[in-house]
Coordinates of C-alpha atoms and ligand atoms in Angstrom, one line a residue:
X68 CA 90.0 106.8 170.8
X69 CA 89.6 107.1 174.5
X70 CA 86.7 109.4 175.7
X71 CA 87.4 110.9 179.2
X72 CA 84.3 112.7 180.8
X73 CA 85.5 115.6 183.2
X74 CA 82.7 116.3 184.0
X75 CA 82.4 119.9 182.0
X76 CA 83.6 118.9 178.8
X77 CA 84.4 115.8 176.7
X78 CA 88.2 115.3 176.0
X79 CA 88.8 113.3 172.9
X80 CA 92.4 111.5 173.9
X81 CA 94.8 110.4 171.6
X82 CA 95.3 106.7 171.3
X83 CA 98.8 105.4 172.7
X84 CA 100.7 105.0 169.9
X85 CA 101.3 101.2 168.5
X86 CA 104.1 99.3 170.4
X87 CA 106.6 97.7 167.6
X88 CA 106.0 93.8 167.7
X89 CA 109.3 93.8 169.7
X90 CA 107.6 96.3 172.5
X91 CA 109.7 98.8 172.0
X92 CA 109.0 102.2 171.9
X93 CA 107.8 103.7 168.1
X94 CA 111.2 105.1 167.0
X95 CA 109.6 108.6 166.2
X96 CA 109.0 108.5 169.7
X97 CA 112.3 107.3 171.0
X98 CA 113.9 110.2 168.4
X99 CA 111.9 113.0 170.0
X100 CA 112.4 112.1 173.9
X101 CA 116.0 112.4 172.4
X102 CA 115.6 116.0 171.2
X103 CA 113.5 117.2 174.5
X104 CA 116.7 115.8 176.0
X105 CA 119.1 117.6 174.2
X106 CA 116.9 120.8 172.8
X107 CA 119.1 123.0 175.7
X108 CA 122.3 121.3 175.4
X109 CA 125.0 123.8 176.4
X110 CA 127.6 121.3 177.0
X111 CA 130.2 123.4 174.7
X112 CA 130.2 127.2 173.6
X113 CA 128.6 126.1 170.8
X114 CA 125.6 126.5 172.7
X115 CA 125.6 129.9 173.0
X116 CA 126.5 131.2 169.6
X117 CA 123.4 128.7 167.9
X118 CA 120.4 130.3 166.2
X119 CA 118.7 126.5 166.3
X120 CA 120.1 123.0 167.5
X121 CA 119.6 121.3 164.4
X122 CA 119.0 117.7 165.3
X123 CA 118.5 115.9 162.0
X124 CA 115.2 114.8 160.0
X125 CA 114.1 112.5 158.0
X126 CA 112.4 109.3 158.2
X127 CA 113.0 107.6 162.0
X128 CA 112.6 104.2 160.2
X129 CA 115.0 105.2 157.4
X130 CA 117.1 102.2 155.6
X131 CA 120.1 105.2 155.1
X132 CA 121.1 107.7 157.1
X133 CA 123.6 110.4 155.4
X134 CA 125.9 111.9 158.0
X135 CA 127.7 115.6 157.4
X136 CA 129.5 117.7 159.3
X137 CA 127.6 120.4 161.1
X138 CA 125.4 123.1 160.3
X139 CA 126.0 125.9 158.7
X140 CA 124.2 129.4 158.0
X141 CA 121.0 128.1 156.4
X142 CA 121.0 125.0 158.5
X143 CA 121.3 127.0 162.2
X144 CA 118.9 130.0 160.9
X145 CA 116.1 126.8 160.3
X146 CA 117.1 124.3 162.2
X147 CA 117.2 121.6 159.3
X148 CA 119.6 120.0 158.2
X149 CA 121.7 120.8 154.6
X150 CA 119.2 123.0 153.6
X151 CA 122.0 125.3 152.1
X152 CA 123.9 125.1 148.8
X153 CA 125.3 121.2 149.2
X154 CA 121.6 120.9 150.6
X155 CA 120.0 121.7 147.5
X156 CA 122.6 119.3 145.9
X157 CA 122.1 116.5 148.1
X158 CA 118.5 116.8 147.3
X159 CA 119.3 116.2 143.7
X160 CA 121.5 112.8 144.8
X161 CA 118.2 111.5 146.5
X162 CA 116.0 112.2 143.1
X163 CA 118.8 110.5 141.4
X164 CA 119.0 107.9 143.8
X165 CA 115.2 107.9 143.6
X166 CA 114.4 108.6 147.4
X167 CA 113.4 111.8 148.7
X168 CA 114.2 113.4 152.6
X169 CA 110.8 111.3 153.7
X170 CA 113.1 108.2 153.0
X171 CA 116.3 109.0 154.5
X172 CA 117.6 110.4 157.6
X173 CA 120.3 113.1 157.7
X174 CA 122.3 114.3 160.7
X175 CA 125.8 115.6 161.3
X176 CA 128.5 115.1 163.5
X177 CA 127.8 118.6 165.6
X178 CA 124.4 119.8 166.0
X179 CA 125.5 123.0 165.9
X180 CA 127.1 125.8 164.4
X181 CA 130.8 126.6 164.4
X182 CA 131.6 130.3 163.8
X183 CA 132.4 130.9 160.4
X184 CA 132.0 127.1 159.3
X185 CA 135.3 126.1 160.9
X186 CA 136.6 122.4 161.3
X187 CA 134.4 121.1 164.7
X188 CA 136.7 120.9 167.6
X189 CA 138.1 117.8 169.6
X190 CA 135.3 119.0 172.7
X191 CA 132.4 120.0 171.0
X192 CA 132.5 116.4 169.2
X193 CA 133.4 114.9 172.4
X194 CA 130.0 116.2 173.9
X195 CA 128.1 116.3 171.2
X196 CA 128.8 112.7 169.2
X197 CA 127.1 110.7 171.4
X198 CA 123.9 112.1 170.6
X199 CA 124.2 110.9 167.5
X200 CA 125.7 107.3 168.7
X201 CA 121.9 107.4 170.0
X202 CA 120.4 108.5 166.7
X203 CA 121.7 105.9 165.2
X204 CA 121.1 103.5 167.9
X205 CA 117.3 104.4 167.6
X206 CA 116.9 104.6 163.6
X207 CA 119.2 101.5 163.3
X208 CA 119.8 101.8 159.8
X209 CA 120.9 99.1 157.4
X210 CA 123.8 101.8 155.7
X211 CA 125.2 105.0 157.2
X212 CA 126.9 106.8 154.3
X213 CA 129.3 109.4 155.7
X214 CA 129.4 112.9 153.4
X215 CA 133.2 114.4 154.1
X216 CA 136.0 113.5 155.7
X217 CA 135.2 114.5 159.1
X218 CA 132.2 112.7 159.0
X219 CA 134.2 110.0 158.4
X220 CA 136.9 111.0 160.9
X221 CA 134.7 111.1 164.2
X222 CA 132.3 108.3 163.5
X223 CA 134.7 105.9 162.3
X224 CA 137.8 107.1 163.7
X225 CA 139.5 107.0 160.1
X226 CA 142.0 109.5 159.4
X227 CA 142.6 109.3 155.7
X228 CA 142.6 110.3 152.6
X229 CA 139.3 110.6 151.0
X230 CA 141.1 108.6 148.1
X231 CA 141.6 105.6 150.2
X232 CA 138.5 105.4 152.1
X233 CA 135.9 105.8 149.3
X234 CA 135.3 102.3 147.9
X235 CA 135.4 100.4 151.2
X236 CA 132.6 98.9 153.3
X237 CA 133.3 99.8 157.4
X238 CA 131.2 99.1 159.9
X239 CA 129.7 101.5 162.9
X240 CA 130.4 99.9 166.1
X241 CA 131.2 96.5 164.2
X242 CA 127.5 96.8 163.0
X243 CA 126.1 99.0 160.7
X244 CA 127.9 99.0 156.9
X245 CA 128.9 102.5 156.3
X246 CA 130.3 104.2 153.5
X247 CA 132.6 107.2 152.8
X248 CA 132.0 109.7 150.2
X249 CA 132.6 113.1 149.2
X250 CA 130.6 115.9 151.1
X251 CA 128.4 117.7 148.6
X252 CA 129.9 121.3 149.3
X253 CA 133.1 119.3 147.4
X254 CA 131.5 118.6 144.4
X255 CA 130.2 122.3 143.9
X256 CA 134.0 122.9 144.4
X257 CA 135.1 120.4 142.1
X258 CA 132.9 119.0 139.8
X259 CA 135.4 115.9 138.6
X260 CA 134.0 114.2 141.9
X261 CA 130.5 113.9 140.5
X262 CA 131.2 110.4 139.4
X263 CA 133.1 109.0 142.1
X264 CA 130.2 110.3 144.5
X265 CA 127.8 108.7 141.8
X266 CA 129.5 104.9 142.1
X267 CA 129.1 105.4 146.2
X268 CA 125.5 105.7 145.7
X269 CA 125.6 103.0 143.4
X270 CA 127.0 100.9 145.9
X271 CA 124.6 102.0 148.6
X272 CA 121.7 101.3 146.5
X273 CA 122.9 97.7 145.5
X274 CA 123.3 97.0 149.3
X275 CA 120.0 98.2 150.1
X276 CA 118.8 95.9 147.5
X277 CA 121.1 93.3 147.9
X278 CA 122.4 93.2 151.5
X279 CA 126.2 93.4 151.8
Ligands
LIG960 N1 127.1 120.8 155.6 C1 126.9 119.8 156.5 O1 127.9 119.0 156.7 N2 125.8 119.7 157.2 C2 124.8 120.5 157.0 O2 123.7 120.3 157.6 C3 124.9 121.5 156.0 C4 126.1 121.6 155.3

């Protein structure tokens, strides 16, 4: 602790937080100059209709990050992300998987809300993407799993069938593996893709173990 005498009072000051051996910044750190940044973003009309920017949480030095779509109700009335019905559900994946949300980080395409849930449009995830190119970029992860085809569409660029991507390894930027999955809101809709979705995170948790 540093003591600063003023004079009148004592001020206790906190410490500057540790530098990583590297000297870069603490990636906690990095993650919320990166939210003051973007806290006001009105860069598309999304801005304007959103309760909360909901930037993603979890754990900043987080092996996996899960990336969905955007927000919806739940997620733009608190500001967290799947908090909702597939939420709840993707909670139950990380017990399964036996992590919890401290261990993970989970973010979405758009940060926030479209009216009525609807499919995000070519601008907002023109604007709003690269924030999340810079989540990444800070967490650096050693998997991304995409939840949902669009997840999969605008990072990746991949415009196919969930069918065909599921069981392949990509790569983020020619990086990061990443894998394709269902989104949870498609299990509660169809319950037959439990097990697919259950080999994904199979796969993910061999890689973490394993390396790819
Ligand atoms: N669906 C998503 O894709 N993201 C959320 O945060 C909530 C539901």
């Amino acid at each position: 602790m540093f003591l600063m005498d003023t004079g009148e009072k004592e001020f206790i000051l906190p410490q500057a937080p540790a530098m990583e051996k590297t000297g870069r910044q603490p990636k906690a750190e990095l993650l919320s100059q990166l939210y003051n940044r973007i806290k006001g973003c009105q860069k598309c009309p999304l801005g304007a209709t959103r309760t909360n920017l909901v930037f993603g949480a979890g754990n900043p030095n987080a092996s996996v990050m899960f990336i969905g779509e955007a927000p919806g109700y739940e997620e733009d009335k608190t500001g967290i992300p799947f908090v909702g019905r597939a939420g709840k559900l993707l909670d139950k994946i990380l017990a399964a998987m036996k992590l919890s949300r401290e261990d993970v980080y989970i973010a979405n395409i758009l940060k926030c809300r479209p009216p009525n849930n609807r499919d995000p449009l070519q601008l907002e995830v023109a604007k709003c993407l690269p924030y999340l190119e810079q989540q990444i970029e800070i967490i650096s992860p050693d998997i991304i799993c995409c939840l949902g085809r669009i997840s999969a569409l605008y990072l990746l660029r991949l415009k196919l069938p969930m069918k065909l991507m599921r069981g392949n390894i990509y790569h983020w930027k020619g990086s990061i593996p990443v894998i394709v999955t269902y989104h949870p809101a498609a299990i509660l809709r169809n319950p037959s893709f439990k097990r697919p979705l259950w080999e994904d995170m199979q796969r993910i948790m061999k890689i973490l173990k394993e390396g790819v």
